[in-house]
Coordinates of C-alpha atoms in Angstrom, one line a residue:
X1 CA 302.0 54.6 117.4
X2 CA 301.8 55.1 113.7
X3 CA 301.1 51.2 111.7
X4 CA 302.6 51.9 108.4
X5 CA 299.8 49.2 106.9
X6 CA 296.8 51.3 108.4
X7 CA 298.4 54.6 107.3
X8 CA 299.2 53.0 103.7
X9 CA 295.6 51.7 103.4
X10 CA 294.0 55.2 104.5
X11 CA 295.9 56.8 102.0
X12 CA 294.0 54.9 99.4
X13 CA 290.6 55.1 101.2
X14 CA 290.9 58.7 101.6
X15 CA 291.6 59.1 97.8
X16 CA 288.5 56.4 96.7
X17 CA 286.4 58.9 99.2
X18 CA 287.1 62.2 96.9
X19 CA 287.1 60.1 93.7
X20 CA 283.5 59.8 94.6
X21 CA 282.6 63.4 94.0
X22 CA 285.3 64.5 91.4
X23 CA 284.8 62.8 89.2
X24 CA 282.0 60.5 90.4
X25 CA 278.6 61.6 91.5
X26 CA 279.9 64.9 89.1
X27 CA 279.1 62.9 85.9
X28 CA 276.5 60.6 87.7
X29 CA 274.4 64.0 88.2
X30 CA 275.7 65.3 85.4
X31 CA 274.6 63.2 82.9
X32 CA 270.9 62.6 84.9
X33 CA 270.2 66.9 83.9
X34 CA 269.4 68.4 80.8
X35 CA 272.1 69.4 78.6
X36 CA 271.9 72.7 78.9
X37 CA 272.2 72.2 83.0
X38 CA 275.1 70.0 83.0
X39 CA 278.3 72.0 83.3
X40 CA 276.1 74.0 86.4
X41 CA 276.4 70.1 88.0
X42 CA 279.9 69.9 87.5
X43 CA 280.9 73.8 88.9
X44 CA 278.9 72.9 92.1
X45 CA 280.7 69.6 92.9
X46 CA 284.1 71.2 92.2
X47 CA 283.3 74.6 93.8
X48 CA 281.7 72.6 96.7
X49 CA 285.0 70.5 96.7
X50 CA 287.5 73.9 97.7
X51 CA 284.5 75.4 99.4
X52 CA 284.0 72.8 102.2
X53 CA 287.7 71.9 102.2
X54 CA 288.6 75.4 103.8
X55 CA 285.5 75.4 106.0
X56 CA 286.9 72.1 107.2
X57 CA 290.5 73.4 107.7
X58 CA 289.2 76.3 109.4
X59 CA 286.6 75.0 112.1
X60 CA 284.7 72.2 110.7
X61 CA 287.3 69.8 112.3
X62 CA 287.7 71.0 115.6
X63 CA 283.9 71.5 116.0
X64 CA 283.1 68.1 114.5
X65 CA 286.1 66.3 116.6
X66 CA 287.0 68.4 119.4
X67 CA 285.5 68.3 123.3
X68 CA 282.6 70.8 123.7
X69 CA 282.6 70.7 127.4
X70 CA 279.2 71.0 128.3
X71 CA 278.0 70.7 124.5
X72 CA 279.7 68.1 123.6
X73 CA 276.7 65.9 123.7
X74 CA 276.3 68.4 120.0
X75 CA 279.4 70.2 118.8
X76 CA 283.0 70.4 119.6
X77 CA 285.1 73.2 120.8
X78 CA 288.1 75.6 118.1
X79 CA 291.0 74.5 120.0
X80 CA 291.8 72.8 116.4
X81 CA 290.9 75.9 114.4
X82 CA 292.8 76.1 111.0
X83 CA 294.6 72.5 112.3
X84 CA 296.1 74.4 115.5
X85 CA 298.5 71.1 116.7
X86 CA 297.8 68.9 113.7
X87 CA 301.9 68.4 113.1
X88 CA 303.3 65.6 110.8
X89 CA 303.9 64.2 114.7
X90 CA 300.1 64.1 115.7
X91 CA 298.7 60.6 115.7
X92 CA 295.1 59.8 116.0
X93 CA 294.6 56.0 116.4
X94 CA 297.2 54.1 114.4
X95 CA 296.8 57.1 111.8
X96 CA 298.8 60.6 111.3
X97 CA 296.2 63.0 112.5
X98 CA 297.0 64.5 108.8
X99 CA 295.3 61.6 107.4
X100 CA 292.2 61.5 109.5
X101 CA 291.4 65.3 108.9
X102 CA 292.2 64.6 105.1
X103 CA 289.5 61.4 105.5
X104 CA 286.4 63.0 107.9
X105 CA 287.0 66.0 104.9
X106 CA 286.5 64.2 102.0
X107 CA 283.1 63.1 103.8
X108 CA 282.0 67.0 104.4
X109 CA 282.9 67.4 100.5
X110 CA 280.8 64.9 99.4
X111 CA 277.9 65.6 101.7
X112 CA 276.5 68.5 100.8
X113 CA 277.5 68.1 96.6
X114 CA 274.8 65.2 97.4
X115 CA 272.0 67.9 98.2
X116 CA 272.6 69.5 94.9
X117 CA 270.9 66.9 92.9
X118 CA 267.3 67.5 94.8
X119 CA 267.3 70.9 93.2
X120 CA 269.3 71.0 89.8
X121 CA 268.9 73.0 87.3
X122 CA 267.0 76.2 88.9
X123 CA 269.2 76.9 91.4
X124 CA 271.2 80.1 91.7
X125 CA 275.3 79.2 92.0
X126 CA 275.6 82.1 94.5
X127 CA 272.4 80.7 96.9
X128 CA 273.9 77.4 96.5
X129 CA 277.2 78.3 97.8
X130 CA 276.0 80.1 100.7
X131 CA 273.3 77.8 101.7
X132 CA 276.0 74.8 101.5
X133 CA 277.9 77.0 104.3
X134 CA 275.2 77.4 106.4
X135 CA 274.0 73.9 106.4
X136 CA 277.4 72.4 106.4
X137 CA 277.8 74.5 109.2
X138 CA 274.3 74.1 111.8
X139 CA 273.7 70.5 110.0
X140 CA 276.5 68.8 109.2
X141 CA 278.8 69.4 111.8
X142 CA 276.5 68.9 114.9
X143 CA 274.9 65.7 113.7
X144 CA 279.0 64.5 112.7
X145 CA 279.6 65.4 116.3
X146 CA 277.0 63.5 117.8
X147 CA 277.6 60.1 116.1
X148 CA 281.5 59.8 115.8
X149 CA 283.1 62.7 118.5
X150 CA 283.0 59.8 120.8
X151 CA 282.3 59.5 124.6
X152 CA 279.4 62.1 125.8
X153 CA 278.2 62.7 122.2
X154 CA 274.5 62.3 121.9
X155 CA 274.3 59.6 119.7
X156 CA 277.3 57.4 121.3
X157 CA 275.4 57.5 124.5
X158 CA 273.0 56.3 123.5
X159 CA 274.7 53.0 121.8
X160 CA 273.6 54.0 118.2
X161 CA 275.6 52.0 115.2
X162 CA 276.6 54.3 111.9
X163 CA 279.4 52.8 111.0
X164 CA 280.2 55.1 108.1
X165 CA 277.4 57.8 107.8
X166 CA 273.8 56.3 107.6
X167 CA 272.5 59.8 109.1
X168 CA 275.4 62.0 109.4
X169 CA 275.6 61.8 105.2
X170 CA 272.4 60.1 103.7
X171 CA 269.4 61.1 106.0
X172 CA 271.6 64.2 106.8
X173 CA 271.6 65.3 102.7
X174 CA 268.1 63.7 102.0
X175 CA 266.1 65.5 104.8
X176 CA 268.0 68.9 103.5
X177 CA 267.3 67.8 99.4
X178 CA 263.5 67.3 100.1
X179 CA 263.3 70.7 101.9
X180 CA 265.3 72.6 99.6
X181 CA 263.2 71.0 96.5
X182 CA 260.0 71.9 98.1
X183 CA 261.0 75.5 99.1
X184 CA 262.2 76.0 95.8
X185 CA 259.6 74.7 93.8
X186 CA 258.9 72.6 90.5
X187 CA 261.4 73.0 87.5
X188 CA 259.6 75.2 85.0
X189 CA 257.4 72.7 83.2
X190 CA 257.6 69.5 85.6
X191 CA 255.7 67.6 85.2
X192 CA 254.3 68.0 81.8
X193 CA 257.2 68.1 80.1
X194 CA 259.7 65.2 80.2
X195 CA 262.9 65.7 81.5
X196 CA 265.0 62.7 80.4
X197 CA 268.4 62.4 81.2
X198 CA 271.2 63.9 78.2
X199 CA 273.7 61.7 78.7
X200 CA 273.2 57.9 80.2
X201 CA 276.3 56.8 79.4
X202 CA 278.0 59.9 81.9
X203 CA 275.0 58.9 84.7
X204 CA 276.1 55.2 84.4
X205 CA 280.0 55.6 84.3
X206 CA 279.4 58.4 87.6
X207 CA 277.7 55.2 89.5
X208 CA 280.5 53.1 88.7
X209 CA 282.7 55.3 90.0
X210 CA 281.2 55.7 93.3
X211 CA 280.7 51.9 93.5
X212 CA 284.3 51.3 93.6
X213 CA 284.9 54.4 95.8
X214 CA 282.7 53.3 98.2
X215 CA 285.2 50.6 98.9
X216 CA 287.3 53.7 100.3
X217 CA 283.9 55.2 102.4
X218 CA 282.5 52.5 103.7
X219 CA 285.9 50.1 104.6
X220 CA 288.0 53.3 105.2
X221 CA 285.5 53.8 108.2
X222 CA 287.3 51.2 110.4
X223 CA 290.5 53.2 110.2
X224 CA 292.2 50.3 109.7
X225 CA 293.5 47.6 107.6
X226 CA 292.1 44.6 109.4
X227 CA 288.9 42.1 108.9
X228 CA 286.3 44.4 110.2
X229 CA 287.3 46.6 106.8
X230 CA 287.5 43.7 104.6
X231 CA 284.1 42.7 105.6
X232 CA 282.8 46.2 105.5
X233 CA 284.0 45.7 101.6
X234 CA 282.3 43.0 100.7
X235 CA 279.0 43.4 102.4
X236 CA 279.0 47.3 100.7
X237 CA 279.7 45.4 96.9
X238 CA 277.0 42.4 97.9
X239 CA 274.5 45.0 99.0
X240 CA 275.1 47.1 95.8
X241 CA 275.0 44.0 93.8
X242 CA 271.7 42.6 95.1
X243 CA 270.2 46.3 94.9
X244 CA 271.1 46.2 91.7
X245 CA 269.1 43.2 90.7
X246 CA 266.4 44.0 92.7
X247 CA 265.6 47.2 90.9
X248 CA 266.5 45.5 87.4
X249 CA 264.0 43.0 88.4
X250 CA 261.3 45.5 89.2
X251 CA 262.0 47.3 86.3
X252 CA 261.7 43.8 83.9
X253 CA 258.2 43.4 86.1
X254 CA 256.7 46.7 85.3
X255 CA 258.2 48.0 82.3
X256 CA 259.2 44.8 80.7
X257 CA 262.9 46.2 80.3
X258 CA 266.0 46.5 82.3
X259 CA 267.4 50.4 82.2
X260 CA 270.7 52.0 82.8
X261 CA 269.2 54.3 84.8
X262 CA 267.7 51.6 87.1
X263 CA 270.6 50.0 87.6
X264 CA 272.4 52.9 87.9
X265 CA 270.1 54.3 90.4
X266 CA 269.8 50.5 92.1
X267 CA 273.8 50.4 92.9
X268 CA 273.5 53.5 94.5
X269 CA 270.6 52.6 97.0
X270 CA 272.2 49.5 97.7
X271 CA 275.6 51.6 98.7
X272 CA 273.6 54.1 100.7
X273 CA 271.6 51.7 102.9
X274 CA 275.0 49.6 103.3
X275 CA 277.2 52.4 105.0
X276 CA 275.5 52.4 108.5
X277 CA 275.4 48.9 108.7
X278 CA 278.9 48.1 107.1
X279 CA 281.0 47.9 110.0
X280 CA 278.4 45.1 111.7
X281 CA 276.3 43.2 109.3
X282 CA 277.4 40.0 107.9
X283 CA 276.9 39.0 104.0
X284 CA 273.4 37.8 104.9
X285 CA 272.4 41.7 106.7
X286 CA 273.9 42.9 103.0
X287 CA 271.6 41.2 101.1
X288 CA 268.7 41.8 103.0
X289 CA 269.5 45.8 103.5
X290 CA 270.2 45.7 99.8
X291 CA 266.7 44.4 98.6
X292 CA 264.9 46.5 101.0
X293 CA 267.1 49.8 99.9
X294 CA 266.0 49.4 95.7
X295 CA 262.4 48.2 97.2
X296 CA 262.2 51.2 99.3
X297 CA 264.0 53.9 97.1
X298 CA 261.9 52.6 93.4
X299 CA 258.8 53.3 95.8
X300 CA 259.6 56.5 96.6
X301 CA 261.7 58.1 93.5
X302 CA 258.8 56.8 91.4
X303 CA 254.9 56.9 93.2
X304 CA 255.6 58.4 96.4
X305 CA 257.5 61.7 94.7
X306 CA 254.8 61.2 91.8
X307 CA 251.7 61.5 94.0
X308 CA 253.0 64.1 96.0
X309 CA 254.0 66.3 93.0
X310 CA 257.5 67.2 94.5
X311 CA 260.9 67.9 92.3
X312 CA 263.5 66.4 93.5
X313 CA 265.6 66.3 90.4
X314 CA 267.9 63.9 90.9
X315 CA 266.3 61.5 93.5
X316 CA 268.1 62.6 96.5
X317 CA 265.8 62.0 99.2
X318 CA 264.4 58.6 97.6
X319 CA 267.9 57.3 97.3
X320 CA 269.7 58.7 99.8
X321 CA 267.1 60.1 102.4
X322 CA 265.3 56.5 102.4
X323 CA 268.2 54.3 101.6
X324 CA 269.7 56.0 105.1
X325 CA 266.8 55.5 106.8
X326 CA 266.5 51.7 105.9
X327 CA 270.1 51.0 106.5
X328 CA 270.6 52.8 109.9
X329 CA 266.8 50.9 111.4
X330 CA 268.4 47.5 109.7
X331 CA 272.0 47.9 111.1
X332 CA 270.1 47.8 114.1
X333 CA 268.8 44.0 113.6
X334 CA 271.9 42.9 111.3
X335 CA 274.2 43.5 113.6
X336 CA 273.2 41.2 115.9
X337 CA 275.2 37.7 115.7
X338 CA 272.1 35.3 115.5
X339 CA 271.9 36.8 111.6
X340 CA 275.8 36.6 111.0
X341 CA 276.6 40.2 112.4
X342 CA 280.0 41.5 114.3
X343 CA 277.6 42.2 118.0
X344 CA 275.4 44.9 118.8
X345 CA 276.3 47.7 120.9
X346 CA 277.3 46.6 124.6
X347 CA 273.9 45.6 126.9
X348 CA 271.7 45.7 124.1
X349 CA 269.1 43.4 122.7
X350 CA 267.8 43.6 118.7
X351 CA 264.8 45.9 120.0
X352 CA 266.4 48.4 121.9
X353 CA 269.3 48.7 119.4
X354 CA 266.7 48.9 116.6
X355 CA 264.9 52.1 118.5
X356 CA 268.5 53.5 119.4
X357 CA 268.7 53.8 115.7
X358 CA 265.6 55.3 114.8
X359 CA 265.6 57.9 117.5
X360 CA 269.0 58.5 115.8
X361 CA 266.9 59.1 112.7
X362 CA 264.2 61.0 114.0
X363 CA 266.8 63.6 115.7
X364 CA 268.8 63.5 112.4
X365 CA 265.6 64.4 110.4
X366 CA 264.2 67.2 112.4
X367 CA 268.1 69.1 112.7
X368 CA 268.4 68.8 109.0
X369 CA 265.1 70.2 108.0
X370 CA 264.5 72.9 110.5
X371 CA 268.5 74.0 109.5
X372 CA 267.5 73.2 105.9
X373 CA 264.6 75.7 106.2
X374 CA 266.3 78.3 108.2
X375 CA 269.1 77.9 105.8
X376 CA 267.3 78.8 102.7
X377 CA 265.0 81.4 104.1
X378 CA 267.7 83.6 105.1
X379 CA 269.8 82.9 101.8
X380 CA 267.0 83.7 99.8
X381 CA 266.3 87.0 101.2
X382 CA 269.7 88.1 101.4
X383 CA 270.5 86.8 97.1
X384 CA 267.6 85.0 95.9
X385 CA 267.5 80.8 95.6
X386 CA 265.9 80.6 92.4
X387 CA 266.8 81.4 89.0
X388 CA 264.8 83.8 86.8
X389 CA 262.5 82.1 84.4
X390 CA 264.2 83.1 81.3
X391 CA 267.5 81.3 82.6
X392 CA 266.2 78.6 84.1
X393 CA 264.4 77.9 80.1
X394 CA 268.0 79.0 78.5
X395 CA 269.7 76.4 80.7
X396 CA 272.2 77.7 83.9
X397 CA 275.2 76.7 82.0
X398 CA 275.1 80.0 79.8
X399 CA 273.8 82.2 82.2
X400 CA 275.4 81.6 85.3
X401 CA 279.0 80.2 84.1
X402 CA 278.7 81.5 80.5
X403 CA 280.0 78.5 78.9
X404 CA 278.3 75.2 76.8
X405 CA 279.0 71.8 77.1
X406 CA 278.3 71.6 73.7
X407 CA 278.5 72.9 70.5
X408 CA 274.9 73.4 68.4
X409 CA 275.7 72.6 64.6

């Protein structure tokens, strides 16, 4: 039966979730680019917003969702294509089945307008589109499938905790930012030319935004208005919190300055690593997962990615590929009620819930990168990834939307 208070609070969670992208992590990656690169940010998270909402209506619910028989250990079946049987009667849970479709699909909007920051600015909108498809379609689906389609999915038999998307969003959109960024290739000029971010103030407004909308990602998970949500909201704000500090502090220690962008960049690691473990940690599991997720994610976004010589624009494989990583290896030991957790999963001890989780990762890696690869090989050859020269210099905001953010005087 349909509980008015669970239906009234995933209303609200489902909004937070899409407030997230538009207009969220839109002006959080839009004010990290160049100005001449920012409107390109915002046409991609919109465009991705209809895009993967009718690829979602169409068959990306039934095939996350549905039985798949014999495959159902990977993908469901299209007895639900185009929301056959989803009726204002349809209940899922204590939910309208409405409401859950409108929920999962704010998730597969704002997975793959993740992806786009690993290789801003030099992307053409055209490959961008069509690789989004592909890898929404052979990544995102199957790995969604596996973690939250229930009894027989892969990663339910095996006992594996992601509460709200540890690797079916953040290792899921990190693996497939690093191997789009290195496929791709440097920005013309990186690295010896500075790139600084135009506009902080947008970056820093964008990362408040998807701190409160996380509220909706992380405690929406539950599918309920009950305690397991309400702690699932405050251990996702303590774990951004003590991110937060963590990466202000390391920033005071080695630069002898606090920076919006660190903090910025902190709340978001801290949100990341939290959403596995967010349905089973305790406050103590957020603080921990929290410290390790700025330790972790400073390490990589600035020496790791440095040494290594890769772009990734925006971060999104330090922040979100090792922020998911961290979290979905530490829900494994935070969830267990000697550190203040809800209970691992049934017949496990800390060790073999901990190795549940990182085959979980492992298997999450390698799908998103081979598909990833695949992905952009065959894009590429059928409309080309990467933008000529000349407009990746002029900035993709004239060339490939033929608009300015701003007026030269």
């Amino acid at each position: 039966m349909i509980n008015p208070a669970d239906t009234a609070w995933m209303i609200v969670a489902t909004a937070l979730v899409l407030f997230m992208t538009l207009p969220g992590l839109a002006l959080f990656y839009g004010g990290l680019v160049r100005a001449k690169n920012v409107l390109s940010v915002f046409v991609q998270c919109f465009a991705l917003a209809g895009v993967m909402t009718l690829a979602w209506v169409a068959y990306g619910y039934s095939l996350a969702f549905g039985d798949g028989g014999q495959w159902q250990w990977a993908i469901g079946n299209l007895d639900k294509a185009f929301l056959r049987g989803v009726t204002v009667d349809s209940v899922s849970g204590s939910i309208p089945e409405s409401l859950f479709v409108a929920f999962q699909m704010t998730f597969a909007i704002i997975t793959p307008a993740l992806i786009v920051g690993a290789f801003a600015e030099r992307m053409r909108f055209k490959g961008m589109l069509l690789f989004s498809v592909l890898w929404f379609t052979l990544s995102y689906l199957p790995i969604c499938h596996m973690a939250w389609a229930g009894e027989g999915a892969l990663f339910h038999g095996w006992g594996v905790l992601d509460f709200a998307g540890g690797t079916v969003v953040h290792v899921n959109a990190g693996v497939a930012g690093l191997v789009t960024c290195l496929m791709l290739g440097r920005r013309s000029g990186y690295p010896r030319e500075v790139m600084r971010p135009h506009n902080l103030p947008f970056a820093v407004i964008g990362a408040g935004m998807l701190w409160v909308g996380w509220f909706g990602f992380n405690a929406g998970s539950e599918l309920a208005a009950d305690g397991t949500a309400a702690m699932a909201l405050l251990v996702t704000h303590i774990a951004a919190a003590t991110a937060t500090v963590v990466w202000m502090a390391i920033d005071l220690a080695v630069h002898g300055k606090a920076s919006a962008l660190g903090v910025a960049t902190g709340a978001v690691a801290g949100l990341v690593a939290i959403t596995p473990a967010s349905g089973t940690a305790g406050p103590l599991g957020a603080v921990v997962i929290g410290a390790a997720s700025a330790l972790g994610g400073y390490y990589f976004a600035t020496n790791v990615k440095h040494r290594f010589g890769y772009d990734d624009s925006l971060d999104v494989f330090g922040v979100h590929g090792v922020g998911g990583i961290v979290g979905a290896l530490l829900t494994g030991v935070f969830a267990a009620t000697q550190f203040g957790g809800s209970g691992l999963a049934e017949g496990m001890t800390v060790g073999g819930q901990v190795w549940a989780q990182a085959k979980s990762v492992l298997v999450t890696i390698v799908w998103s990168g081979v598909v990833s690869a695949i992905a952009f090989f065959l894009v590429d050859k059928l409309v080309g990834m990467r933008a000529p020269l000349e407009v990746e210099r002029g900035g993709l905001d004239l060339a490939e939307h033929q608009e300015q953010a701003y007026e030269i005087v």
